[in-house]
Coordinates of C-alpha atoms and ligand atoms in Angstrom, one line a residue:
V25 CA 47.9 23.4 9.2
H26 CA 46.1 25.9 11.6
R27 CA 46.7 29.3 10.0
E28 CA 45.2 32.4 11.1
L29 CA 46.0 36.0 10.7
T30 CA 44.0 38.2 12.8
M31 CA 43.7 42.0 12.0
R32 CA 41.5 43.6 14.7
E33 CA 40.1 47.0 14.4
I34 CA 42.0 49.6 15.9
P35 CA 40.8 50.5 19.3
R36 CA 39.6 54.0 19.2
R37 CA 41.4 54.8 22.4
D38 CA 44.9 53.9 20.5
L39 CA 45.5 57.2 19.7
L40 CA 49.4 56.7 19.4
K41 CA 48.7 54.3 16.7
L42 CA 46.0 56.2 14.8
A43 CA 48.9 59.2 14.7
S44 CA 51.2 56.9 13.3
L45 CA 48.8 55.7 10.6
A46 CA 47.7 59.2 9.7
A47 CA 51.5 60.4 9.4
L48 CA 52.1 57.5 7.4
S49 CA 49.2 58.2 4.9
S50 CA 50.3 62.0 4.6
C51 CA 53.7 61.0 3.7
C52 CA 52.8 58.6 1.1
P53 CA 53.0 60.2 -2.3
E54 CA 50.7 57.6 -3.6
P55 CA 47.4 56.0 -2.2
V56 CA 48.4 53.2 0.1
P57 CA 46.4 50.2 0.9
P58 CA 44.3 50.2 4.0
C59 CA 46.6 49.8 6.9
T60 CA 45.4 48.7 10.4
A61 CA 46.6 48.1 13.8
G62 CA 46.1 44.8 15.2
E63 CA 47.9 41.3 16.3
W64 CA 49.8 39.0 13.8
R65 CA 50.2 35.4 14.7
N66 CA 52.3 32.8 13.0
A67 CA 50.6 29.8 11.4
I68 CA 50.4 27.7 14.6
G69 CA 50.0 30.5 17.0
S70 CA 53.3 30.0 18.6
L71 CA 54.4 33.9 17.9
H72 CA 52.1 36.7 18.7
I73 CA 53.2 40.3 17.7
K74 CA 51.2 43.6 17.6
P75 CA 53.2 45.8 15.2
G76 CA 52.5 49.5 14.8
M77 CA 51.0 48.8 11.5
L78 CA 49.6 45.8 9.4
S79 CA 49.4 46.3 5.6
A80 CA 49.0 44.2 2.6
P81 CA 50.6 46.2 -0.4
S82 CA 49.2 45.0 -3.7
S83 CA 51.4 46.7 -6.4
A84 CA 55.1 47.7 -6.6
K85 CA 53.9 51.3 -6.4
E86 CA 52.2 50.7 -3.2
L87 CA 55.2 48.6 -1.7
I88 CA 57.6 51.4 -2.8
A89 CA 55.5 54.1 -1.3
L90 CA 55.0 52.4 2.0
I91 CA 58.8 51.7 2.3
Q92 CA 59.6 55.5 1.6
A93 CA 56.9 56.6 3.9
A94 CA 58.3 54.2 6.8
E95 CA 61.8 55.6 6.1
K96 CA 60.6 59.0 6.6
L97 CA 58.8 58.2 9.8
N98 CA 62.1 56.5 10.9
K99 CA 60.1 52.9 11.1
R100 CA 61.2 49.5 10.3
V101 CA 59.4 47.1 7.7
R102 CA 59.2 43.3 7.5
M103 CA 57.4 41.4 5.0
T104 CA 56.2 38.2 6.2
G105 CA 55.2 35.0 4.1
S106 CA 52.6 32.7 5.3
G107 CA 54.1 32.6 9.0
H108 CA 55.3 29.3 8.8
S109 CA 58.7 30.1 10.7
F110 CA 58.9 29.6 14.3
S111 CA 61.9 32.0 14.9
D112 CA 61.6 35.6 14.8
V113 CA 62.7 36.2 11.2
A114 CA 59.6 37.6 10.1
L115 CA 58.7 39.8 13.1
S116 CA 58.8 43.7 13.1
D117 CA 57.5 45.9 16.1
D118 CA 56.8 48.6 13.8
Y119 CA 55.4 47.9 10.3
M120 CA 54.7 44.5 9.0
F121 CA 53.6 43.6 5.5
L122 CA 51.2 40.8 4.7
P123 CA 51.7 38.6 1.5
T124 CA 48.1 38.5 0.3
G125 CA 48.1 41.6 -1.9
L126 CA 51.2 40.3 -4.0
S127 CA 50.2 37.0 -4.8
Q128 CA 48.2 37.5 -8.0
P129 CA 48.3 37.2 -11.0
L130 CA 50.0 33.9 -11.4
P131 CA 52.4 33.8 -13.5
L132 CA 53.4 37.4 -14.1
R133 CA 54.5 38.5 -17.4
I134 CA 58.2 37.9 -18.9
V135 CA 59.5 40.1 -21.6
P136 CA 61.4 37.7 -24.0
D137 CA 63.3 40.6 -25.7
R138 CA 65.2 41.2 -22.6
L139 CA 66.2 37.8 -22.2
K140 CA 69.7 36.3 -23.6
P141 CA 68.8 34.6 -26.9
Q142 CA 69.2 31.0 -25.2
F143 CA 66.4 32.0 -22.6
A144 CA 64.3 34.0 -25.0
A145 CA 61.9 30.9 -25.9
D146 CA 62.6 29.0 -22.6
R147 CA 58.9 28.2 -21.6
T148 CA 60.4 26.9 -18.3
L149 CA 61.1 30.3 -17.2
V150 CA 58.0 31.3 -14.9
R151 CA 57.9 34.7 -13.2
V152 CA 55.7 34.7 -9.9
P153 CA 54.7 37.3 -7.5
S154 CA 56.5 36.9 -4.2
G155 CA 53.6 36.4 -2.0
A156 CA 52.2 33.5 -4.1
T157 CA 52.0 30.1 -2.1
I158 CA 54.0 27.1 -3.2
S159 CA 50.7 25.3 -3.4
A160 CA 49.3 28.1 -5.8
I161 CA 52.5 27.9 -8.0
N162 CA 52.1 24.1 -8.0
S163 CA 48.3 24.3 -9.4
A164 CA 49.3 27.4 -11.9
L165 CA 52.2 25.2 -13.5
D166 CA 50.1 22.1 -13.9
Q167 CA 47.7 24.0 -15.8
H168 CA 50.4 25.9 -17.8
E169 CA 50.8 25.1 -21.3
P170 CA 53.3 23.0 -21.6
N171 CA 52.6 21.6 -18.1
L172 CA 55.5 22.4 -15.7
G173 CA 56.5 21.7 -12.2
L174 CA 59.0 22.9 -9.4
E175 CA 62.2 20.9 -9.6
N176 CA 62.2 19.9 -6.1
L177 CA 60.0 20.9 -2.7
G178 CA 60.2 20.6 0.9
G179 CA 57.4 18.6 2.7
Y180 CA 54.7 21.3 2.6
D181 CA 53.2 23.8 0.4
A182 CA 51.4 26.6 2.3
Q183 CA 54.7 28.7 2.5
T184 CA 55.2 31.8 0.0
I185 CA 57.9 31.5 -2.6
A186 CA 59.6 34.5 -1.2
G187 CA 59.5 32.9 2.4
V188 CA 61.0 29.7 1.5
M189 CA 63.8 31.4 -0.5
M190 CA 64.7 33.7 2.5
T191 CA 65.2 31.1 4.9
A192 CA 66.9 28.5 2.5
T193 CA 64.0 25.9 2.9
H194 CA 64.8 22.8 1.4
G195 CA 63.5 19.3 0.3
S196 CA 65.8 16.2 0.0
G197 CA 68.2 14.9 -2.5
L198 CA 71.7 15.2 -2.8
A199 CA 71.4 16.4 -6.4
Y200 CA 69.4 19.5 -5.3
G201 CA 69.9 22.5 -3.4
P202 CA 67.5 24.5 -1.1
I203 CA 64.5 25.8 -3.2
A204 CA 66.1 29.2 -3.7
A205 CA 68.6 27.3 -6.1
Q206 CA 65.6 27.2 -8.6
V207 CA 65.4 31.1 -8.8
V208 CA 67.2 32.6 -11.4
A209 CA 66.1 36.3 -11.0
F210 CA 64.1 38.3 -8.3
Q211 CA 63.0 42.0 -8.1
I212 CA 63.4 43.3 -4.5
V213 CA 62.5 46.8 -3.1
A214 CA 65.6 47.9 -1.1
A215 CA 66.4 50.9 0.9
G216 CA 65.1 54.4 -0.3
G217 CA 62.3 52.4 -2.1
R218 CA 64.8 51.5 -4.9
M219 CA 64.0 48.2 -6.9
Y220 CA 66.5 46.0 -8.1
Q221 CA 66.4 42.9 -10.4
I222 CA 69.2 40.6 -8.9
E223 CA 70.7 37.8 -11.1
R224 CA 73.7 35.7 -11.1
T225 CA 76.7 37.1 -12.9
N226 CA 76.0 35.0 -16.0
G227 CA 72.2 35.6 -15.5
I228 CA 69.2 35.3 -17.8
S229 CA 68.9 38.9 -19.0
R230 CA 70.7 40.7 -22.0
A231 CA 72.5 43.6 -20.3
E232 CA 71.9 45.5 -23.6
A233 CA 68.4 45.5 -23.1
F234 CA 68.9 47.7 -19.9
P235 CA 70.4 51.0 -20.8
D236 CA 72.7 52.3 -17.7
N237 CA 71.6 49.0 -16.0
K238 CA 67.8 50.5 -15.8
G239 CA 64.6 48.8 -17.0
K240 CA 60.8 49.3 -16.5
L241 CA 58.8 47.2 -14.5
E242 CA 56.8 44.7 -16.7
E243 CA 53.4 45.6 -14.8
N244 CA 54.0 49.2 -14.7
P245 CA 56.6 51.2 -16.8
E246 CA 56.5 54.3 -14.4
I247 CA 58.7 52.1 -12.1
E248 CA 62.3 51.8 -12.9
F249 CA 64.5 49.3 -11.6
E250 CA 68.3 48.7 -11.8
L251 CA 69.4 45.4 -13.1
V252 CA 72.5 43.8 -11.1
Q253 CA 74.1 40.7 -12.4
N254 CA 76.5 39.8 -9.6
D255 CA 77.1 36.6 -7.9
D256 CA 77.8 38.3 -4.5
W257 CA 74.5 40.1 -4.7
F258 CA 72.5 37.0 -5.8
N259 CA 74.1 34.8 -3.1
A260 CA 73.6 37.4 -0.4
A261 CA 70.2 38.6 -1.1
A262 CA 68.3 35.5 -2.1
V263 CA 68.6 34.1 1.4
S264 CA 68.5 37.0 3.6
M265 CA 65.5 36.3 6.1
G266 CA 63.8 39.6 5.0
C267 CA 66.7 41.8 6.1
M268 CA 67.7 43.3 2.8
G269 CA 64.4 44.4 1.5
V270 CA 60.9 43.3 0.4
V271 CA 61.1 40.9 -2.7
Y272 CA 58.4 42.0 -5.3
S273 CA 58.6 39.0 -7.9
V274 CA 60.9 35.9 -8.4
V275 CA 61.6 34.1 -11.8
V276 CA 61.9 30.3 -11.4
K277 CA 63.6 27.9 -13.6
T278 CA 60.8 25.0 -13.7
V279 CA 61.0 21.7 -15.2
P280 CA 58.5 19.7 -17.3
K281 CA 55.6 18.2 -15.2
F282 CA 56.8 15.1 -13.6
W283 CA 55.5 12.3 -11.4
L284 CA 57.2 10.5 -8.4
R285 CA 57.1 6.9 -7.2
E286 CA 57.5 6.7 -3.6
V287 CA 58.7 3.7 -1.6
R288 CA 58.6 3.5 2.2
R289 CA 60.3 0.7 4.2
R290 CA 60.9 -0.1 7.8
T291 CA 64.3 -1.1 8.7
S292 CA 66.4 -0.5 12.0
W293 CA 69.4 2.0 12.8
S294 CA 72.0 -0.8 13.1
S295 CA 71.5 -1.9 9.5
L296 CA 71.3 1.8 8.1
S297 CA 74.5 2.9 10.1
A298 CA 76.4 -0.3 9.4
N299 CA 79.6 0.1 7.5
D300 CA 78.1 -1.3 4.2
G301 CA 74.5 -0.1 5.3
Y302 CA 72.3 2.5 3.3
L303 CA 73.4 5.4 5.2
S304 CA 77.1 4.9 5.4
K305 CA 76.7 4.5 1.6
L306 CA 74.8 7.7 1.1
M307 CA 77.3 9.6 3.2
R308 CA 80.2 8.2 0.8
R309 CA 78.1 9.0 -2.2
E310 CA 78.2 5.3 -3.2
K311 CA 75.5 3.5 -5.2
L312 CA 72.6 2.8 -2.7
T313 CA 70.3 0.1 -4.4
D314 CA 71.0 -2.7 -6.9
K315 CA 68.4 -1.1 -9.3
E316 CA 69.5 0.8 -12.5
S317 CA 69.2 4.3 -11.3
D318 CA 69.1 4.9 -7.5
P319 CA 66.0 7.1 -6.1
E320 CA 66.7 10.9 -6.5
H321 CA 65.1 11.7 -3.4
V322 CA 65.7 9.9 0.2
E323 CA 64.4 10.8 3.5
I324 CA 65.0 8.8 6.7
Y325 CA 62.5 8.8 9.5
I326 CA 63.8 7.6 13.0
N327 CA 62.3 6.7 16.2
P328 CA 64.7 8.1 18.8
Y329 CA 63.7 5.9 21.5
P330 CA 65.2 2.6 21.4
S331 CA 63.4 -0.8 20.8
K332 CA 64.5 -4.4 20.9
I333 CA 65.0 -5.6 17.3
D334 CA 66.4 -9.1 16.9
G335 CA 67.0 -9.1 20.6
K336 CA 69.4 -6.1 20.7
D337 CA 68.8 -2.6 21.7
D338 CA 68.2 -0.6 18.3
H339 CA 65.9 2.0 16.8
Y340 CA 63.1 1.5 14.0
C341 CA 63.5 3.7 11.2
L342 CA 61.8 4.0 7.8
V343 CA 63.8 4.9 4.6
C344 CA 61.6 7.0 2.0
E345 CA 62.8 6.8 -1.6
R346 CA 61.3 8.8 -4.4
Y347 CA 61.9 8.0 -8.1
R348 CA 61.2 10.4 -10.6
L349 CA 59.0 9.5 -13.6
S350 CA 58.5 11.5 -16.7
E351 CA 55.1 9.8 -17.8
P352 CA 52.0 9.1 -15.4
P353 CA 51.7 5.7 -14.2
N354 CA 48.6 3.4 -14.7
P355 CA 46.8 4.0 -11.6
T356 CA 46.3 1.0 -9.6
K357 CA 44.6 0.6 -6.0
E358 CA 48.1 0.1 -4.6
N359 CA 49.9 3.0 -6.1
Q360 CA 47.1 5.5 -5.5
K361 CA 47.0 4.8 -1.7
R362 CA 49.8 6.2 0.6
G363 CA 50.9 4.5 3.6
R364 CA 48.2 2.5 5.6
V365 CA 45.8 5.4 6.2
G366 CA 45.6 7.0 2.7
E367 CA 47.1 10.0 0.9
G368 CA 47.5 12.5 3.6
Q369 CA 43.7 13.7 3.6
F370 CA 42.8 12.0 6.8
F371 CA 42.9 14.9 9.0
A372 CA 41.6 17.4 6.3
D373 CA 38.4 17.9 8.5
P374 CA 39.4 20.6 11.1
K375 CA 37.1 19.2 13.8
L376 CA 38.6 15.7 13.3
K377 CA 42.2 17.2 13.2
E378 CA 41.6 19.1 16.4
L379 CA 40.0 16.1 18.1
A380 CA 43.2 14.0 17.2
E381 CA 45.7 16.7 18.2
K382 CA 44.0 16.9 21.7
A383 CA 44.0 13.2 22.1
L384 CA 47.6 13.1 21.0
V385 CA 48.5 15.9 23.4
D386 CA 46.8 14.1 26.2
L387 CA 48.5 10.7 25.2
L388 CA 52.0 12.2 25.1
N389 CA 51.5 14.2 28.4
N390 CA 50.2 11.0 30.5
K391 CA 52.2 8.3 28.7
S392 CA 54.7 6.0 29.9
K393 CA 58.3 6.1 28.6
N394 CA 57.5 2.9 26.6
G395 CA 54.3 4.1 25.4
V396 CA 55.7 7.1 23.8
R397 CA 58.3 4.8 22.1
D398 CA 55.5 2.5 20.8
L399 CA 53.6 5.4 19.4
L400 CA 56.5 6.4 17.3
N401 CA 57.0 3.0 16.1
A402 CA 53.2 2.7 15.1
M403 CA 53.5 6.0 13.3
L404 CA 56.5 4.4 11.2
W405 CA 54.2 1.4 10.6
I406 CA 51.6 3.3 9.5
L407 CA 53.9 5.3 6.9
E408 CA 55.3 2.1 5.4
D409 CA 54.3 1.6 1.8
E410 CA 55.6 -0.1 -1.3
D411 CA 54.2 2.2 -4.0
Y412 CA 52.5 5.3 -3.9
T413 CA 52.8 7.4 -7.2
N414 CA 51.4 10.7 -8.2
V415 CA 52.2 13.9 -9.6
S416 CA 55.3 15.1 -8.0
Y417 CA 53.8 17.9 -5.9
R418 CA 51.6 15.7 -4.2
V419 CA 54.2 13.3 -3.3
F420 CA 56.7 15.9 -2.0
N421 CA 53.8 17.0 0.4
I422 CA 54.1 14.7 3.4
G423 CA 50.3 15.3 4.1
D424 CA 48.5 15.0 7.4
I425 CA 51.4 15.7 9.6
N426 CA 51.5 19.4 8.5
R427 CA 48.0 19.9 9.7
F428 CA 49.0 19.7 13.4
R429 CA 50.2 22.5 15.6
M430 CA 53.8 21.1 15.6
L431 CA 56.6 23.3 16.7
G432 CA 59.8 22.1 15.0
I433 CA 63.5 22.8 14.7
E434 CA 65.7 21.6 12.1
M435 CA 69.5 21.4 12.2
A436 CA 72.0 21.4 9.4
F437 CA 75.2 19.0 9.7
P438 CA 77.9 18.5 7.2
L439 CA 76.8 15.0 5.4
A440 CA 79.9 13.2 6.9
E441 CA 78.5 14.0 10.5
T442 CA 75.2 12.1 10.2
I443 CA 76.0 9.0 11.9
K444 CA 77.4 11.2 14.8
A445 CA 74.6 13.5 15.1
T446 CA 72.0 10.7 15.1
E447 CA 73.9 9.1 17.8
L448 CA 73.9 12.2 19.9
L449 CA 70.0 12.4 19.2
F450 CA 69.6 9.1 20.5
K451 CA 71.7 10.1 23.8
T452 CA 69.8 13.4 24.2
A453 CA 66.6 11.9 23.7
K454 CA 67.2 9.5 26.6
A455 CA 68.3 12.2 28.8
Q456 CA 65.0 14.5 27.9
R457 CA 62.9 11.6 28.4
D458 CA 64.0 11.3 32.0
L459 CA 62.8 14.9 32.5
E460 CA 59.5 13.6 31.0
R461 CA 60.1 15.6 27.7
Y462 CA 58.9 13.5 24.7
H463 CA 59.1 13.6 21.0
S464 CA 55.8 13.9 19.3
C465 CA 56.6 12.1 15.9
P466 CA 59.7 10.5 14.3
V467 CA 62.8 12.7 13.5
T468 CA 63.5 12.9 9.8
L469 CA 66.5 13.2 8.1
R470 CA 66.9 14.8 4.6
F471 CA 70.0 15.3 2.4
V472 CA 70.7 18.5 0.5
K473 CA 73.2 19.5 -2.1
E474 CA 75.7 22.2 -1.1
S475 CA 74.7 25.8 -1.7
S476 CA 76.4 28.7 -2.8
F477 CA 74.1 31.2 -0.8
H478 CA 76.1 32.8 1.7
V479 CA 74.0 32.1 4.7
A480 CA 72.1 29.0 3.5
M481 CA 72.4 26.3 6.2
Q482 CA 73.7 24.0 3.2
H483 CA 76.3 26.6 2.3
G484 CA 79.5 25.0 1.2
R485 CA 79.0 21.3 2.0
P486 CA 76.5 18.5 1.1
T487 CA 74.3 18.6 4.2
T488 CA 72.1 16.4 6.3
M489 CA 69.0 18.4 7.7
M490 CA 67.7 16.8 11.0
E491 CA 64.0 18.1 11.7
I492 CA 62.6 17.5 15.3
G493 CA 59.0 18.0 15.9
A494 CA 57.0 18.5 19.1
L495 CA 53.2 19.4 19.2
L496 CA 52.8 23.0 20.5
H497 CA 50.7 22.0 23.5
A498 CA 52.8 18.9 24.6
R499 CA 54.2 19.3 27.8
D500 CA 57.8 21.1 27.6
S501 CA 57.8 21.1 23.8
H502 CA 59.7 24.3 23.5
E503 CA 62.3 23.2 26.4
L504 CA 62.8 19.9 24.5
L505 CA 63.5 21.8 21.2
E506 CA 65.7 24.5 22.7
N507 CA 67.6 21.8 24.5
Y508 CA 68.3 20.0 21.0
E509 CA 69.6 23.1 19.3
K510 CA 72.0 24.0 22.2
V511 CA 73.4 20.4 22.2
F512 CA 73.9 20.1 18.5
I513 CA 75.5 23.5 18.4
D514 CA 77.8 22.8 21.2
K515 CA 78.8 19.4 20.2
I516 CA 78.8 19.1 16.5
T517 CA 81.2 21.2 14.6
G518 CA 79.5 23.3 11.9
A519 CA 76.0 22.5 13.1
R520 CA 73.6 25.2 11.8
P521 CA 70.1 25.9 12.9
H522 CA 67.6 26.4 10.0
W523 CA 66.6 30.1 9.9
G524 CA 62.9 29.5 10.1
L525 CA 62.8 26.0 12.0
D526 CA 64.5 27.5 15.1
L527 CA 63.7 28.9 18.3
S528 CA 66.0 32.0 17.8
I529 CA 69.0 30.2 19.2
L530 CA 71.8 32.4 17.7
K531 CA 72.1 35.5 19.6
S532 CA 75.3 37.3 18.3
E533 CA 76.7 38.3 15.1
Q534 CA 79.8 36.3 16.2
K535 CA 77.9 33.0 16.5
V536 CA 76.7 33.3 12.8
K537 CA 80.1 34.4 11.6
D538 CA 81.5 31.5 13.1
L539 CA 79.1 29.2 11.4
Y540 CA 79.2 31.0 7.9
P541 CA 82.7 31.9 6.4
E542 CA 81.0 34.0 3.7
W543 CA 79.3 36.3 6.4
P544 CA 81.4 39.3 5.5
R545 CA 80.5 39.2 2.0
W546 CA 76.8 38.9 3.1
K547 CA 77.0 41.7 5.5
T548 CA 78.6 44.0 2.7
V549 CA 75.4 43.6 0.5
Y550 CA 73.1 43.9 3.5
E551 CA 74.7 47.2 4.6
K552 CA 74.1 48.4 1.1
L553 CA 70.3 47.1 0.6
N554 CA 69.5 47.9 4.3
A555 CA 71.5 51.1 4.3
S556 CA 68.9 53.2 6.1
G557 CA 68.1 50.5 8.7
V558 CA 64.5 50.4 7.4
F559 CA 64.6 46.5 7.1
N560 CA 65.9 46.1 10.9
G561 CA 63.5 43.8 12.9
R562 CA 63.9 41.2 15.8
L563 CA 66.3 39.3 14.1
T564 CA 68.7 41.9 13.4
E565 CA 68.2 43.2 16.7
R566 CA 69.1 39.6 18.0
L567 CA 72.1 39.4 16.1
G568 CA 73.1 43.1 16.9
I569 CA 73.6 44.0 13.2
S570 CA 70.6 46.5 13.2
R571 CA 72.0 49.7 11.2
Ligands
FAD602 C1 54.3 22.8 8.8 C2 55.5 23.3 8.1 C3 56.3 22.7 7.2 C4 57.5 23.1 6.8 N1 58.4 22.2 6.0 C5 59.6 22.7 5.7 C6 60.2 21.7 4.7 O1 59.8 20.7 4.3 N2 61.7 22.1 4.6 C7 62.2 23.3 5.1 O2 63.3 23.7 4.8 N3 61.5 24.0 6.0 C8 60.0 23.7 6.2 N4 59.4 24.7 7.0 C9 59.7 25.8 7.4 C10 59.3 27.0 6.5 O3 59.5 26.7 5.1 C11 60.1 28.3 6.6 O4 60.0 28.6 7.8 C12 59.7 29.4 5.6 O5 60.6 30.5 5.6 C13 58.2 29.7 5.9 O6 57.7 30.4 4.7 P1 56.6 31.6 4.9 O7 56.2 31.9 3.7 O8 55.7 31.0 6.0 O9 57.3 32.7 5.5 P2 57.7 33.3 6.9 O10 57.9 32.4 7.9 O11 56.4 34.2 7.2 O12 58.7 34.4 6.8 C14 60.1 33.7 6.4 C15 61.0 34.7 6.4 O13 61.0 35.2 4.8 C16 60.9 36.6 4.9 N5 59.6 37.1 3.8 C17 58.6 36.7 3.5 N6 58.0 37.2 2.4 C18 59.2 38.2 2.0 C19 59.2 39.0 0.9 N7 58.3 39.2 0.0 N8 60.4 39.7 0.9 C20 61.4 39.7 1.7 N9 61.3 38.7 2.6 C21 60.3 38.1 2.9 C22 60.1 37.2 6.2 O14 60.7 38.2 6.6 C23 61.1 36.0 7.2 O15 62.3 36.4 7.2 C24 58.0 24.2 7.3 C25 57.4 24.8 8.2 C26 56.0 24.4 8.7 C27 55.2 25.1 9.6

């Protein structure tokens, strides 16, 4: 993935910004990290913003000082992760904090005496700084004694742990919620610079170890935080798109290291969606295979354009199944190789990737209708594989496609609506194709357990997530994706856009309220943690909920 955060020098003539920075420094009781004015871009460069200030706080003390100073100056603050969202969730016109200062050391310290007895010796609880990337956490867990892993992951690993929590980022598998469901506690700096440690009502900490609910920060006893063990707070703040404060650290419940065997086979939409077909069984939660255990993780890739299969109009699809293994397999030539081109490192060289991306854009922009259909069928063919086995995090990561500057949206549907939503996809793809707007890759379906987080896309129902991608520079990619978001929200009851893989489509509080029954509970916690309005940003403006 093309990742670039540019921080240009402050232009000397930009007196306004300099004045604001000077005021900020004089207002901070503690030395603050270097602040700069400049431009921030998201990972693929689809969003640009010039906030009043960019800074990378590197300790809780600095973070608190910066938030308090911003409040005094009536400025707004937003923490970004690695910039892998396409919506405005990470944007603030005032101050933006970068995650790089809060990414080490990894892992952070846990004080066993503060934990309930059943957790005191639990080596699978791991505390990490909020700016650590999933990739860095995977490596640290792999080297940890004992070796550990994250229970489930999305298709990529460059995002930060706080970034994935905040937008309910997910992988696939109906036994697994969004990644935030692996979090058991987190420390967050809210309005007033107050730090809270938020856990579920029956959380991991021993309340008696926190007199008056107060605790001292593990890294710096000068800093005090309040322990809040409350399901409502947890369900609201863990998925809150940066609107309730800046997460400082996160405790994750990990699992012993495991391996995954991945099987990908091509099939057709008519067989998947038939009454006794794979997808119909999956929707009814019936046994999928005749093997002793079904795969824990299933993803389905679909060509939205029809092909003739067995003489009938149909769609090529690919079913990707992943089986968990507790022991590493014997490496063989077959199980080491993924798909027909290898393990997702084909485009690791940036030059090669750039050339390929340009060729693909040219191809898409000049292709005949059938050419694009054939290109997508070829991609499914390339992905097909009887056995790829590796350590879990290598298999969860879908590889090369993440390297391209691909704009994406993802919609969440009630599981029961999967076939209806996919048939609407086919209809819409046809209409968009008539306007010469093309998909750049197959569409993916993933399946996620229902979630208790108030505004997670998976809230309250087992969910099908449908991801649609288009190369950033392909013709009308934005229009294509925006059209899909509109059609799905309009035509499928309960269709919710992913908070990060979205083009900022929800434009009022009422729209969010209609989609999320627990919105009023989320809002109550939001009003407390963002009491001063310091965490307002582009998102809260768009929804009309700025304080
Ligand atoms: C190549 C690629 C692959 C992807 N794969 C998947 C996938 O498999 N599954 C899926 O569900 N999504 C996926 N996404 C979407 C992505 O996971 C989310 O948009 C995620 O939120 C991005 O995390 P980030 O660290 O880049 O955070 P950003 O995009 O920078 O920020 C996301 C949100 O987190 C907030 N935030 C970040 N850090 C903090 C903090 N410390 N405290 C408080 N708030 C904070 C920001 O304010 C913002 O609201 C993918 C995106 C890309 C570009």
